[in-house]
Amino acid sequence: MTAACLIADIGGTNARFAMVDEGSLAVRDIRVLAVSAHEHIEQAIRHYLAEVGQPLEGIKRACLAIACPVEQDCIDMTNSGWCFSRAALARALALDELRIINDYTALAYSLPHLAEQDKRKVGGGAARPGFPIALLGPGTGLGVGGLVDGRPLVTEGGHVDFAPNDEVELAILRHLWRRYEHVSAERLLSGMGLEHLYQALCDYHGETATAYGAADIGRHALAGSDERCVETVARFFAILGSVAGNLALTLGALGGVYITGGIVPRMTELFAESRFRERFEAKGRFRGYLEAIGTWVVVAEQPGLLGAAAALLAEEAGA
C-alpha cells in the first residue's frame, strides 16, 4: 500500500492542508483552515487529519511551506503568532521526515509541474527543458527566485536598484528619492509600489493624488474609470517587464519566466495588452535572446501545495 504524505501551504491568515501519495503529485483532500482558529500548528494539523479521516499513524513524511524564514529549528511565524520547533513537531507527530520550506521555495518547485490551465502565456517561445527558470512575484513585496538544475534558488532580488527607462520613470525615481535613500525594484513592484507609482505620476502631472490604496488603483484600472490609475498599472507592468528581462539575462532563464503574486494574476487581460513584453525584450544586442524566452502568469489556485508535493518528490529522487 502506498504511504500517504501530509503537505501544507501556511500563510499568516490561512493554512492550506492536503494529502499526496508517496511518489505522486496528485494533491487531494484540500482543506483551508483559519490560522487564528488554532492555538498552534500541531492543533491545526490534528484538526485537518480528523476532518479528512486520515489516521496520524499512517503518515511518516510531511512537507510544510511556510511564509517566513525557515533556516532555524525554531520557526517563528510573526504574522500569525504560531511559533514551533521543527524537531519537536516531528516528534509529536511521530514523523520520520518533516521538511519545512519557504513558501516561495514551494512556488519554485511547482513551476515545472503546472498544468496548461494553471498558467497563461504572454509572449516568447517554448520553454527549453533543463535550463534555468525564473520567478517573480509582485505582491506584499517583490519575490524573486528561480529553479536551477531542479533546485530552488531563493534570492533577495527584489531589492536590486530601480533603473528608469525614460523621462517619466526618471521623474518617478526623483519623487521616491525624497522618501528613500535606496529605491529598489520592490518600492515600485509591490502593493505599496502601486501606491508609490500612482502618487509619483500624479506629482509628475501636477495633480493632487487621491488617497487610493493598491486595491483601489487596481479596481479603477480594470474599470477604466480613472485615467491616472490606468496609467499607473500600465507603468507597473512596463517596469516589471524590464526587471523580468534583467532576471532572465542574469539566470539564463531559457526555461521560461513565471509571474506570480497577488497582483498580476488578477489583471491578466490588462497585463497581456501591456508593454511588459516590449520592455522585457528591450535589451539592445540581446533582444533576440529574450524574444525566444517564454513568459507566463501563474493562475493556479494552490501552487504552494503542488510545490510542497514536488519538494517531497525531489527529496525521494535525491535532488
PDB file of C-alpha atoms in Angstrom:
ATOM      1  CA  MET A   1       0.000   0.000   0.000  1.00  0.00           C
ATOM      2  CA  THR A   2       1.325   3.451  -0.957  1.00  0.00           C
ATOM      3  CA  ALA A   3       2.102   5.665   2.027  1.00  0.00           C
ATOM      4  CA  ALA A   4       0.317   8.998   2.392  1.00  0.00           C
ATOM      5  CA  CYS A   5       2.225  12.252   2.927  1.00  0.00           C
ATOM      6  CA  LEU A   6       0.984  15.444   4.541  1.00  0.00           C
ATOM      7  CA  ILE A   7       1.590  18.731   2.718  1.00  0.00           C
ATOM      8  CA  ALA A   8       0.705  22.300   3.654  1.00  0.00           C
ATOM      9  CA  ASP A   9       0.978  25.902   2.491  1.00  0.00           C
ATOM     10  CA  ILE A  10       0.722  28.151   5.534  1.00  0.00           C
ATOM     11  CA  GLY A  11       0.411  31.927   5.485  1.00  0.00           C
ATOM     12  CA  GLY A  12      -0.429  34.490   8.117  1.00  0.00           C
ATOM     13  CA  THR A  13      -4.198  34.134   7.662  1.00  0.00           C
ATOM     14  CA  ASN A  14      -4.892  30.698   6.195  1.00  0.00           C
ATOM     15  CA  ALA A  15      -3.320  27.257   6.464  1.00  0.00           C
ATOM     16  CA  ARG A  16      -3.946  25.060   3.424  1.00  0.00           C
ATOM     17  CA  PHE A  17      -3.530  21.343   4.059  1.00  0.00           C
ATOM     18  CA  ALA A  18      -3.688  18.380   1.701  1.00  0.00           C
ATOM     19  CA  MET A  19      -2.570  14.801   1.231  1.00  0.00           C
ATOM     20  CA  VAL A  20      -0.472  13.272  -1.511  1.00  0.00           C
ATOM     21  CA  ASP A  21       0.586   9.685  -2.060  1.00  0.00           C
ATOM     22  CA  GLU A  22       4.306   8.983  -1.901  1.00  0.00           C
ATOM     23  CA  GLY A  23       5.837   9.305  -5.360  1.00  0.00           C
ATOM     24  CA  SER A  24       2.834  11.255  -6.695  1.00  0.00           C
ATOM     25  CA  LEU A  25       1.922  14.882  -7.396  1.00  0.00           C
ATOM     26  CA  ALA A  26      -1.838  14.259  -7.309  1.00  0.00           C
ATOM     27  CA  VAL A  27      -2.889  16.572  -4.473  1.00  0.00           C
ATOM     28  CA  ARG A  28      -6.107  15.539  -2.709  1.00  0.00           C
ATOM     29  CA  ASP A  29      -8.265  16.271   0.342  1.00  0.00           C
ATOM     30  CA  ILE A  30      -7.532  20.002   0.282  1.00  0.00           C
ATOM     31  CA  ARG A  31      -8.836  21.971   3.240  1.00  0.00           C
ATOM     32  CA  VAL A  32      -8.292  25.610   4.197  1.00  0.00           C
ATOM     33  CA  LEU A  33      -8.213  26.341   7.931  1.00  0.00           C
ATOM     34  CA  ALA A  34      -8.088  29.734   9.625  1.00  0.00           C
ATOM     35  CA  VAL A  35      -4.781  30.158  11.431  1.00  0.00           C
ATOM     36  CA  SER A  36      -6.446  32.325  14.091  1.00  0.00           C
ATOM     37  CA  ALA A  37      -8.825  29.473  14.992  1.00  0.00           C
ATOM     38  CA  HIS A  38      -5.948  27.285  16.190  1.00  0.00           C
ATOM     39  CA  GLU A  39      -3.630  27.893  19.119  1.00  0.00           C
ATOM     40  CA  HIS A  40      -0.664  26.219  17.453  1.00  0.00           C
ATOM     41  CA  ILE A  41       0.302  24.338  14.311  1.00  0.00           C
ATOM     42  CA  GLU A  42       0.046  20.853  15.811  1.00  0.00           C
ATOM     43  CA  GLN A  43      -3.565  21.541  16.756  1.00  0.00           C
ATOM     44  CA  ALA A  44      -4.328  22.671  13.193  1.00  0.00           C
ATOM     45  CA  ILE A  45      -2.691  19.555  11.713  1.00  0.00           C
ATOM     46  CA  ARG A  46      -4.634  17.239  14.015  1.00  0.00           C
ATOM     47  CA  HIS A  47      -7.860  19.116  13.193  1.00  0.00           C
ATOM     48  CA  TYR A  48      -7.210  18.681   9.476  1.00  0.00           C
ATOM     49  CA  LEU A  49      -6.395  14.968   9.737  1.00  0.00           C
ATOM     50  CA  ALA A  50      -9.550  14.333  11.768  1.00  0.00           C
ATOM     51  CA  GLU A  51     -11.641  16.257   9.229  1.00  0.00           C
ATOM     52  CA  VAL A  52     -10.427  14.161   6.280  1.00  0.00           C
ATOM     53  CA  GLY A  53     -10.396  10.906   8.228  1.00  0.00           C
ATOM     54  CA  GLN A  54      -6.665  10.318   7.923  1.00  0.00           C
ATOM     55  CA  PRO A  55      -5.071   8.453  10.872  1.00  0.00           C
ATOM     56  CA  LEU A  56      -1.893  10.138  12.070  1.00  0.00           C
ATOM     57  CA  GLU A  57      -0.064   6.824  12.346  1.00  0.00           C
ATOM     58  CA  GLY A  58      -0.461   6.352   8.590  1.00  0.00           C
ATOM     59  CA  ILE A  59       1.735   9.376   7.845  1.00  0.00           C
ATOM     60  CA  LYS A  60       5.527   9.242   8.050  1.00  0.00           C
ATOM     61  CA  ARG A  61       6.551  12.145   5.806  1.00  0.00           C
ATOM     62  CA  ALA A  62       5.399  15.769   5.592  1.00  0.00           C
ATOM     63  CA  CYS A  63       6.377  18.986   3.836  1.00  0.00           C
ATOM     64  CA  LEU A  64       5.157  22.346   5.104  1.00  0.00           C
ATOM     65  CA  ALA A  65       5.599  25.512   3.026  1.00  0.00           C
ATOM     66  CA  ILE A  66       5.565  28.492   5.368  1.00  0.00           C
ATOM     67  CA  ALA A  67       5.594  32.248   4.721  1.00  0.00           C
ATOM     68  CA  CYS A  68       8.554  33.111   6.958  1.00  0.00           C
ATOM     69  CA  PRO A  69      12.270  32.350   7.335  1.00  0.00           C
ATOM     70  CA  VAL A  70      12.779  28.612   7.828  1.00  0.00           C
ATOM     71  CA  GLU A  71      16.540  28.197   8.304  1.00  0.00           C
ATOM     72  CA  GLN A  72      16.473  27.544  12.066  1.00  0.00           C
ATOM     73  CA  ASP A  73      14.868  24.821  14.180  1.00  0.00           C
ATOM     74  CA  CYS A  74      12.573  27.422  15.758  1.00  0.00           C
ATOM     75  CA  ILE A  75      10.016  28.624  13.210  1.00  0.00           C
ATOM     76  CA  ASP A  76       8.503  31.948  14.277  1.00  0.00           C
ATOM     77  CA  MET A  77       5.507  32.946  12.166  1.00  0.00           C
ATOM     78  CA  THR A  78       5.354  36.580  13.216  1.00  0.00           C
ATOM     79  CA  ASN A  79       2.266  37.330  11.111  1.00  0.00           C
ATOM     80  CA  SER A  80       0.166  34.679  12.863  1.00  0.00           C
ATOM     81  CA  GLY A  81       1.580  34.139  16.335  1.00  0.00           C
ATOM     82  CA  TRP A  82       2.465  30.500  15.676  1.00  0.00           C
ATOM     83  CA  CYS A  83       5.931  29.539  16.864  1.00  0.00           C
ATOM     84  CA  PHE A  84       7.255  25.988  16.974  1.00  0.00           C
ATOM     85  CA  SER A  85      10.317  23.760  16.888  1.00  0.00           C
ATOM     86  CA  ARG A  86      10.547  21.601  13.784  1.00  0.00           C
ATOM     87  CA  ALA A  87      12.220  18.820  15.788  1.00  0.00           C
ATOM     88  CA  ALA A  88       9.545  18.909  18.496  1.00  0.00           C
ATOM     89  CA  LEU A  89       6.752  18.918  15.908  1.00  0.00           C
ATOM     90  CA  ALA A  90       8.242  15.921  14.117  1.00  0.00           C
ATOM     91  CA  ARG A  91       8.401  14.041  17.437  1.00  0.00           C
ATOM     92  CA  ALA A  92       4.847  14.999  18.409  1.00  0.00           C
ATOM     93  CA  LEU A  93       3.510  13.712  15.079  1.00  0.00           C
ATOM     94  CA  ALA A  94       5.830  10.671  15.039  1.00  0.00           C
ATOM     95  CA  LEU A  95       7.144  11.611  11.589  1.00  0.00           C
ATOM     96  CA  ASP A  96      10.200  10.006  10.031  1.00  0.00           C
ATOM     97  CA  GLU A  97      10.716  13.111   7.903  1.00  0.00           C
ATOM     98  CA  LEU A  98       9.439  16.664   8.322  1.00  0.00           C
ATOM     99  CA  ARG A  99      10.576  19.050   5.630  1.00  0.00           C
ATOM    100  CA  ILE A 100       9.884  22.757   6.106  1.00  0.00           C
ATOM    101  CA  ILE A 101      10.442  25.120   3.199  1.00  0.00           C
ATOM    102  CA  ASN A 102       9.755  28.766   2.494  1.00  0.00           C
ATOM    103  CA  ASP A 103       6.509  29.425   0.616  1.00  0.00           C
ATOM    104  CA  TYR A 104       8.440  30.967  -2.275  1.00  0.00           C
ATOM    105  CA  THR A 105      10.623  27.874  -2.496  1.00  0.00           C
ATOM    106  CA  ALA A 106       7.420  25.867  -2.859  1.00  0.00           C
ATOM    107  CA  LEU A 107       6.326  28.114  -5.723  1.00  0.00           C
ATOM    108  CA  ALA A 108       9.638  27.495  -7.476  1.00  0.00           C
ATOM    109  CA  TYR A 109       9.250  23.733  -7.064  1.00  0.00           C
ATOM    110  CA  SER A 110       5.752  23.902  -8.587  1.00  0.00           C
ATOM    111  CA  LEU A 111       6.750  25.580 -11.868  1.00  0.00           C
ATOM    112  CA  PRO A 112       7.760  22.551 -13.985  1.00  0.00           C
ATOM    113  CA  HIS A 113       4.598  20.718 -12.911  1.00  0.00           C
ATOM    114  CA  LEU A 114       1.935  23.347 -13.655  1.00  0.00           C
ATOM    115  CA  ALA A 115      -0.850  22.179 -15.967  1.00  0.00           C
ATOM    116  CA  GLU A 116      -1.600  24.304 -19.038  1.00  0.00           C
ATOM    117  CA  GLN A 117      -4.772  25.665 -17.424  1.00  0.00           C
ATOM    118  CA  ASP A 118      -2.720  26.832 -14.433  1.00  0.00           C
ATOM    119  CA  LYS A 119      -0.666  29.333 -16.428  1.00  0.00           C
ATOM    120  CA  ARG A 120      -1.273  31.974 -19.106  1.00  0.00           C
ATOM    121  CA  LYS A 121       1.406  32.558 -21.705  1.00  0.00           C
ATOM    122  CA  VAL A 122       2.295  36.152 -22.550  1.00  0.00           C
ATOM    123  CA  GLY A 123       4.722  36.051 -25.462  1.00  0.00           C
ATOM    124  CA  GLY A 124       8.004  34.415 -26.327  1.00  0.00           C
ATOM    125  CA  GLY A 125       8.919  30.899 -27.333  1.00  0.00           C
ATOM    126  CA  ALA A 126       8.615  27.475 -25.768  1.00  0.00           C
ATOM    127  CA  ALA A 127      10.331  26.576 -22.514  1.00  0.00           C
ATOM    128  CA  ARG A 128      13.611  24.715 -23.044  1.00  0.00           C
ATOM    129  CA  PRO A 129      13.845  21.712 -20.706  1.00  0.00           C
ATOM    130  CA  GLY A 130      16.886  21.563 -18.463  1.00  0.00           C
ATOM    131  CA  PHE A 131      17.544  25.306 -18.489  1.00  0.00           C
ATOM    132  CA  PRO A 132      17.030  27.692 -15.541  1.00  0.00           C
ATOM    133  CA  ILE A 133      13.539  29.001 -14.801  1.00  0.00           C
ATOM    134  CA  ALA A 134      12.978  32.488 -13.349  1.00  0.00           C
ATOM    135  CA  LEU A 135      10.214  33.512 -10.961  1.00  0.00           C
ATOM    136  CA  LEU A 136       8.958  36.963  -9.941  1.00  0.00           C
ATOM    137  CA  GLY A 137       6.077  37.631  -7.581  1.00  0.00           C
ATOM    138  CA  PRO A 138       4.849  41.190  -7.039  1.00  0.00           C
ATOM    139  CA  GLY A 139       2.560  41.136  -4.003  1.00  0.00           C
ATOM    140  CA  THR A 140       3.127  42.403  -0.481  1.00  0.00           C
ATOM    141  CA  GLY A 141       6.763  42.642  -1.575  1.00  0.00           C
ATOM    142  CA  LEU A 142       8.626  41.525  -4.693  1.00  0.00           C
ATOM    143  CA  GLY A 143       9.699  37.912  -4.514  1.00  0.00           C
ATOM    144  CA  VAL A 144      12.465  36.913  -6.918  1.00  0.00           C
ATOM    145  CA  GLY A 145      13.861  33.429  -7.387  1.00  0.00           C
ATOM    146  CA  GLY A 146      14.041  30.531  -9.747  1.00  0.00           C
ATOM    147  CA  LEU A 147      14.786  26.898 -10.364  1.00  0.00           C
ATOM    148  CA  VAL A 148      18.291  25.893 -11.461  1.00  0.00           C
ATOM    149  CA  ASP A 149      19.144  22.243 -12.145  1.00  0.00           C
ATOM    150  CA  GLY A 150      15.868  21.342 -10.464  1.00  0.00           C
ATOM    151  CA  ARG A 151      16.824  23.122  -7.247  1.00  0.00           C
ATOM    152  CA  PRO A 152      15.068  26.260  -5.947  1.00  0.00           C
ATOM    153  CA  LEU A 153      17.080  29.457  -5.996  1.00  0.00           C
ATOM    154  CA  VAL A 154      15.932  31.804  -3.228  1.00  0.00           C
ATOM    155  CA  THR A 155      17.212  35.368  -3.596  1.00  0.00           C
ATOM    156  CA  GLU A 156      16.692  38.926  -2.398  1.00  0.00           C
ATOM    157  CA  GLY A 157      16.490  40.138  -5.992  1.00  0.00           C
ATOM    158  CA  GLY A 158      13.505  42.346  -5.251  1.00  0.00           C
ATOM    159  CA  HIS A 159      15.932  44.788  -3.655  1.00  0.00           C
ATOM    160  CA  VAL A 160      18.029  45.493  -6.744  1.00  0.00           C
ATOM    161  CA  ASP A 161      18.196  49.136  -7.834  1.00  0.00           C
ATOM    162  CA  PHE A 162      15.302  50.548  -9.831  1.00  0.00           C
ATOM    163  CA  ALA A 163      16.655  51.703 -13.204  1.00  0.00           C
ATOM    164  CA  PRO A 164      14.479  54.264 -15.042  1.00  0.00           C
ATOM    165  CA  ASN A 165      13.858  53.634 -18.725  1.00  0.00           C
ATOM    166  CA  ASP A 166      12.563  57.034 -19.844  1.00  0.00           C
ATOM    167  CA  GLU A 167      11.993  60.601 -18.639  1.00  0.00           C
ATOM    168  CA  VAL A 168       8.759  59.712 -16.827  1.00  0.00           C
ATOM    169  CA  GLU A 169      10.493  56.975 -14.859  1.00  0.00           C
ATOM    170  CA  LEU A 170      13.361  59.332 -14.088  1.00  0.00           C
ATOM    171  CA  ALA A 171      10.766  61.685 -12.569  1.00  0.00           C
ATOM    172  CA  ILE A 172       9.316  58.739 -10.617  1.00  0.00           C
ATOM    173  CA  LEU A 173      12.781  57.932  -9.264  1.00  0.00           C
ATOM    174  CA  ARG A 174      13.355  61.552  -8.234  1.00  0.00           C
ATOM    175  CA  HIS A 175       9.965  61.567  -6.487  1.00  0.00           C
ATOM    176  CA  LEU A 176      10.884  58.461  -4.484  1.00  0.00           C
ATOM    177  CA  TRP A 177      14.356  59.781  -3.669  1.00  0.00           C
ATOM    178  CA  ARG A 178      12.607  62.348  -1.488  1.00  0.00           C
ATOM    179  CA  ARG A 179      11.484  59.478   0.761  1.00  0.00           C
ATOM    180  CA  TYR A 180      14.062  56.729   0.312  1.00  0.00           C
ATOM    181  CA  GLU A 181      17.843  56.744   0.113  1.00  0.00           C
ATOM    182  CA  HIS A 182      17.721  53.489  -1.873  1.00  0.00           C
ATOM    183  CA  VAL A 183      14.910  52.992  -4.387  1.00  0.00           C
ATOM    184  CA  SER A 184      14.644  49.281  -5.087  1.00  0.00           C
ATOM    185  CA  ALA A 185      12.509  47.483  -7.638  1.00  0.00           C
ATOM    186  CA  GLU A 186      10.261  46.400  -4.755  1.00  0.00           C
ATOM    187  CA  ARG A 187       9.470  50.056  -3.977  1.00  0.00           C
ATOM    188  CA  LEU A 188       7.573  50.070  -7.291  1.00  0.00           C
ATOM    189  CA  LEU A 189       6.665  46.442  -7.974  1.00  0.00           C
ATOM    190  CA  SER A 190       4.503  45.564  -4.972  1.00  0.00           C
ATOM    191  CA  GLY A 191       1.195  46.601  -3.427  1.00  0.00           C
ATOM    192  CA  MET A 192       2.878  49.585  -1.820  1.00  0.00           C
ATOM    193  CA  GLY A 193       4.705  50.104  -5.103  1.00  0.00           C
ATOM    194  CA  LEU A 194       1.414  50.647  -6.924  1.00  0.00           C
ATOM    195  CA  GLU A 195       0.645  53.410  -4.438  1.00  0.00           C
ATOM    196  CA  HIS A 196       4.121  54.917  -4.883  1.00  0.00           C
ATOM    197  CA  LEU A 197       3.716  54.882  -8.661  1.00  0.00           C
ATOM    198  CA  TYR A 198       0.276  56.471  -8.504  1.00  0.00           C
ATOM    199  CA  GLN A 199       1.476  59.260  -6.211  1.00  0.00           C
ATOM    200  CA  ALA A 200       4.577  59.878  -8.329  1.00  0.00           C
ATOM    201  CA  LEU A 201       2.559  60.053 -11.556  1.00  0.00           C
ATOM    202  CA  CYS A 202       0.079  62.480 -10.002  1.00  0.00           C
ATOM    203  CA  ASP A 203       3.053  64.607  -8.949  1.00  0.00           C
ATOM    204  CA  TYR A 204       4.516  64.372 -12.470  1.00  0.00           C
ATOM    205  CA  HIS A 205       1.237  65.618 -13.976  1.00  0.00           C
ATOM    206  CA  GLY A 206       0.845  68.386 -11.366  1.00  0.00           C
ATOM    207  CA  GLU A 207      -2.224  66.763  -9.797  1.00  0.00           C
ATOM    208  CA  THR A 208      -3.245  66.126  -6.205  1.00  0.00           C
ATOM    209  CA  ALA A 209      -3.283  62.398  -5.513  1.00  0.00           C
ATOM    210  CA  THR A 210      -6.452  60.829  -4.152  1.00  0.00           C
ATOM    211  CA  ALA A 211      -5.936  58.634  -1.068  1.00  0.00           C
ATOM    212  CA  TYR A 212      -6.127  55.398  -3.047  1.00  0.00           C
ATOM    213  CA  GLY A 213      -4.765  52.119  -1.772  1.00  0.00           C
ATOM    214  CA  ALA A 214      -3.394  49.440  -4.083  1.00  0.00           C
ATOM    215  CA  ALA A 215      -6.780  47.690  -4.328  1.00  0.00           C
ATOM    216  CA  ASP A 216      -8.470  50.972  -5.329  1.00  0.00           C
ATOM    217  CA  ILE A 217      -5.866  51.603  -8.025  1.00  0.00           C
ATOM    218  CA  GLY A 218      -6.299  48.109  -9.437  1.00  0.00           C
ATOM    219  CA  ARG A 219     -10.090  48.350  -9.393  1.00  0.00           C
ATOM    220  CA  HIS A 220     -10.149  51.718 -11.203  1.00  0.00           C
ATOM    221  CA  ALA A 221      -7.600  50.475 -13.745  1.00  0.00           C
ATOM    222  CA  LEU A 222      -9.682  47.388 -14.531  1.00  0.00           C
ATOM    223  CA  ALA A 223     -12.823  49.506 -14.892  1.00  0.00           C
ATOM    224  CA  GLY A 224     -11.022  52.239 -16.844  1.00  0.00           C
ATOM    225  CA  SER A 225     -12.657  54.731 -14.503  1.00  0.00           C
ATOM    226  CA  ASP A 226      -9.595  56.772 -13.509  1.00  0.00           C
ATOM    227  CA  GLU A 227      -7.021  57.894 -16.062  1.00  0.00           C
ATOM    228  CA  ARG A 228      -4.163  58.077 -13.594  1.00  0.00           C
ATOM    229  CA  CYS A 229      -4.885  54.606 -12.189  1.00  0.00           C
ATOM    230  CA  VAL A 230      -4.893  53.205 -15.728  1.00  0.00           C
ATOM    231  CA  GLU A 231      -1.527  54.874 -16.344  1.00  0.00           C
ATOM    232  CA  THR A 232      -0.196  53.576 -13.013  1.00  0.00           C
ATOM    233  CA  VAL A 233      -0.982  49.933 -13.770  1.00  0.00           C
ATOM    234  CA  ALA A 234       0.366  50.271 -17.315  1.00  0.00           C
ATOM    235  CA  ARG A 235       3.616  51.708 -15.956  1.00  0.00           C
ATOM    236  CA  PHE A 236       3.762  48.972 -13.293  1.00  0.00           C
ATOM    237  CA  PHE A 237       3.599  46.264 -15.977  1.00  0.00           C
ATOM    238  CA  ALA A 238       6.200  48.042 -18.130  1.00  0.00           C
ATOM    239  CA  ILE A 239       8.681  48.300 -15.250  1.00  0.00           C
ATOM    240  CA  LEU A 240       8.003  44.662 -14.373  1.00  0.00           C
ATOM    241  CA  GLY A 241       8.960  43.784 -17.946  1.00  0.00           C
ATOM    242  CA  SER A 242      12.339  45.482 -17.576  1.00  0.00           C
ATOM    243  CA  VAL A 243      13.059  43.776 -14.249  1.00  0.00           C
ATOM    244  CA  ALA A 244      11.939  40.382 -15.582  1.00  0.00           C
ATOM    245  CA  GLY A 245      14.182  40.791 -18.621  1.00  0.00           C
ATOM    246  CA  ASN A 246      17.140  41.590 -16.378  1.00  0.00           C
ATOM    247  CA  LEU A 247      16.451  38.467 -14.313  1.00  0.00           C
ATOM    248  CA  ALA A 248      16.152  36.323 -17.449  1.00  0.00           C
ATOM    249  CA  LEU A 249      19.561  37.548 -18.622  1.00  0.00           C
ATOM    250  CA  THR A 250      21.130  37.030 -15.190  1.00  0.00           C
ATOM    251  CA  LEU A 251      19.891  33.448 -14.803  1.00  0.00           C
ATOM    252  CA  GLY A 252      19.998  32.488 -18.472  1.00  0.00           C
ATOM    253  CA  ALA A 253      16.340  31.573 -17.989  1.00  0.00           C
ATOM    254  CA  LEU A 254      15.724  29.736 -21.253  1.00  0.00           C
ATOM    255  CA  GLY A 255      13.349  27.520 -19.270  1.00  0.00           C
ATOM    256  CA  GLY A 256      10.972  30.475 -19.054  1.00  0.00           C
ATOM    257  CA  VAL A 257       9.969  33.322 -16.764  1.00  0.00           C
ATOM    258  CA  TYR A 258       6.932  32.968 -14.499  1.00  0.00           C
ATOM    259  CA  ILE A 259       4.982  35.782 -12.855  1.00  0.00           C
ATOM    260  CA  THR A 260       3.064  35.027  -9.679  1.00  0.00           C
ATOM    261  CA  GLY A 261       1.963  37.015  -6.616  1.00  0.00           C
ATOM    262  CA  GLY A 262      -1.265  38.731  -5.702  1.00  0.00           C
ATOM    263  CA  ILE A 263      -1.373  41.485  -8.342  1.00  0.00           C
ATOM    264  CA  VAL A 264      -0.755  40.333 -11.921  1.00  0.00           C
ATOM    265  CA  PRO A 265      -2.975  37.185 -11.890  1.00  0.00           C
ATOM    266  CA  ARG A 266      -5.958  39.420 -11.069  1.00  0.00           C
ATOM    267  CA  MET A 267      -5.369  41.588 -14.135  1.00  0.00           C
ATOM    268  CA  THR A 268      -4.303  39.113 -16.814  1.00  0.00           C
ATOM    269  CA  GLU A 269      -6.092  40.861 -19.693  1.00  0.00           C
ATOM    270  CA  LEU A 270      -4.534  44.247 -18.943  1.00  0.00           C
ATOM    271  CA  PHE A 271      -1.190  42.511 -18.480  1.00  0.00           C
ATOM    272  CA  ALA A 272      -1.413  40.765 -21.861  1.00  0.00           C
ATOM    273  CA  GLU A 273      -2.141  44.113 -23.560  1.00  0.00           C
ATOM    274  CA  SER A 274       0.598  45.991 -21.700  1.00  0.00           C
ATOM    275  CA  ARG A 275       4.179  46.875 -22.640  1.00  0.00           C
ATOM    276  CA  PHE A 276       5.521  44.052 -20.479  1.00  0.00           C
ATOM    277  CA  ARG A 277       6.931  42.034 -23.394  1.00  0.00           C
ATOM    278  CA  GLU A 278       8.184  45.133 -25.197  1.00  0.00           C
ATOM    279  CA  ARG A 279      10.220  46.143 -22.160  1.00  0.00           C
ATOM    280  CA  PHE A 280      11.206  42.533 -21.396  1.00  0.00           C
ATOM    281  CA  GLU A 281      12.831  42.261 -24.827  1.00  0.00           C
ATOM    282  CA  ALA A 282      14.303  45.794 -24.990  1.00  0.00           C
ATOM    283  CA  LYS A 283      17.880  44.821 -24.131  1.00  0.00           C
ATOM    284  CA  GLY A 284      19.770  46.065 -27.178  1.00  0.00           C
ATOM    285  CA  ARG A 285      22.029  43.394 -28.650  1.00  0.00           C
ATOM    286  CA  PHE A 286      20.265  40.697 -26.620  1.00  0.00           C
ATOM    287  CA  ARG A 287      16.784  41.399 -27.977  1.00  0.00           C
ATOM    288  CA  GLY A 288      16.803  38.190 -29.999  1.00  0.00           C
ATOM    289  CA  TYR A 289      17.906  36.163 -26.981  1.00  0.00           C
ATOM    290  CA  LEU A 290      14.974  37.471 -24.934  1.00  0.00           C
ATOM    291  CA  GLU A 291      12.433  37.213 -27.742  1.00  0.00           C
ATOM    292  CA  ALA A 292      12.880  33.442 -27.564  1.00  0.00           C
ATOM    293  CA  ILE A 293      12.197  33.235 -23.812  1.00  0.00           C
ATOM    294  CA  GLY A 294       8.588  32.498 -22.904  1.00  0.00           C
ATOM    295  CA  THR A 295       6.787  34.350 -20.127  1.00  0.00           C
ATOM    296  CA  TRP A 296       3.813  33.012 -18.193  1.00  0.00           C
ATOM    297  CA  VAL A 297       1.433  34.244 -15.494  1.00  0.00           C
ATOM    298  CA  VAL A 298       0.693  31.606 -12.849  1.00  0.00           C
ATOM    299  CA  VAL A 299      -3.072  31.417 -12.249  1.00  0.00           C
ATOM    300  CA  ALA A 300      -3.165  28.116 -10.316  1.00  0.00           C
ATOM    301  CA  GLU A 301      -5.308  28.214  -7.178  1.00  0.00           C
ATOM    302  CA  GLN A 302      -2.965  26.147  -4.996  1.00  0.00           C
ATOM    303  CA  PRO A 303       0.573  26.288  -6.429  1.00  0.00           C
ATOM    304  CA  GLY A 304       2.080  26.167  -2.936  1.00  0.00           C
ATOM    305  CA  LEU A 305       0.572  22.743  -2.236  1.00  0.00           C
ATOM    306  CA  LEU A 306       1.769  21.438  -5.590  1.00  0.00           C
ATOM    307  CA  GLY A 307       5.226  22.799  -4.778  1.00  0.00           C
ATOM    308  CA  ALA A 308       5.269  21.105  -1.370  1.00  0.00           C
ATOM    309  CA  ALA A 309       4.388  17.813  -3.066  1.00  0.00           C
ATOM    310  CA  ALA A 310       7.116  18.398  -5.674  1.00  0.00           C
ATOM    311  CA  ALA A 311       9.634  19.104  -2.892  1.00  0.00           C
ATOM    312  CA  LEU A 312       8.900  15.699  -1.355  1.00  0.00           C
ATOM    313  CA  LEU A 313       9.210  14.071  -4.770  1.00  0.00           C
ATOM    314  CA  ALA A 314      12.563  15.783  -5.331  1.00  0.00           C
ATOM    315  CA  GLU A 315      13.733  14.538  -1.934  1.00  0.00           C
ATOM    316  CA  GLU A 316      12.824  10.979  -2.932  1.00  0.00           C
ATOM    317  CA  ALA A 317      14.837  11.402  -6.128  1.00  0.00           C
ATOM    318  CA  GLY A 318      17.789  12.788  -4.193  1.00  0.00           C
ATOM    319  CA  ALA A 319      17.540  16.226  -5.831  1.00  0.00           C
TER     320      ALA A 319
END
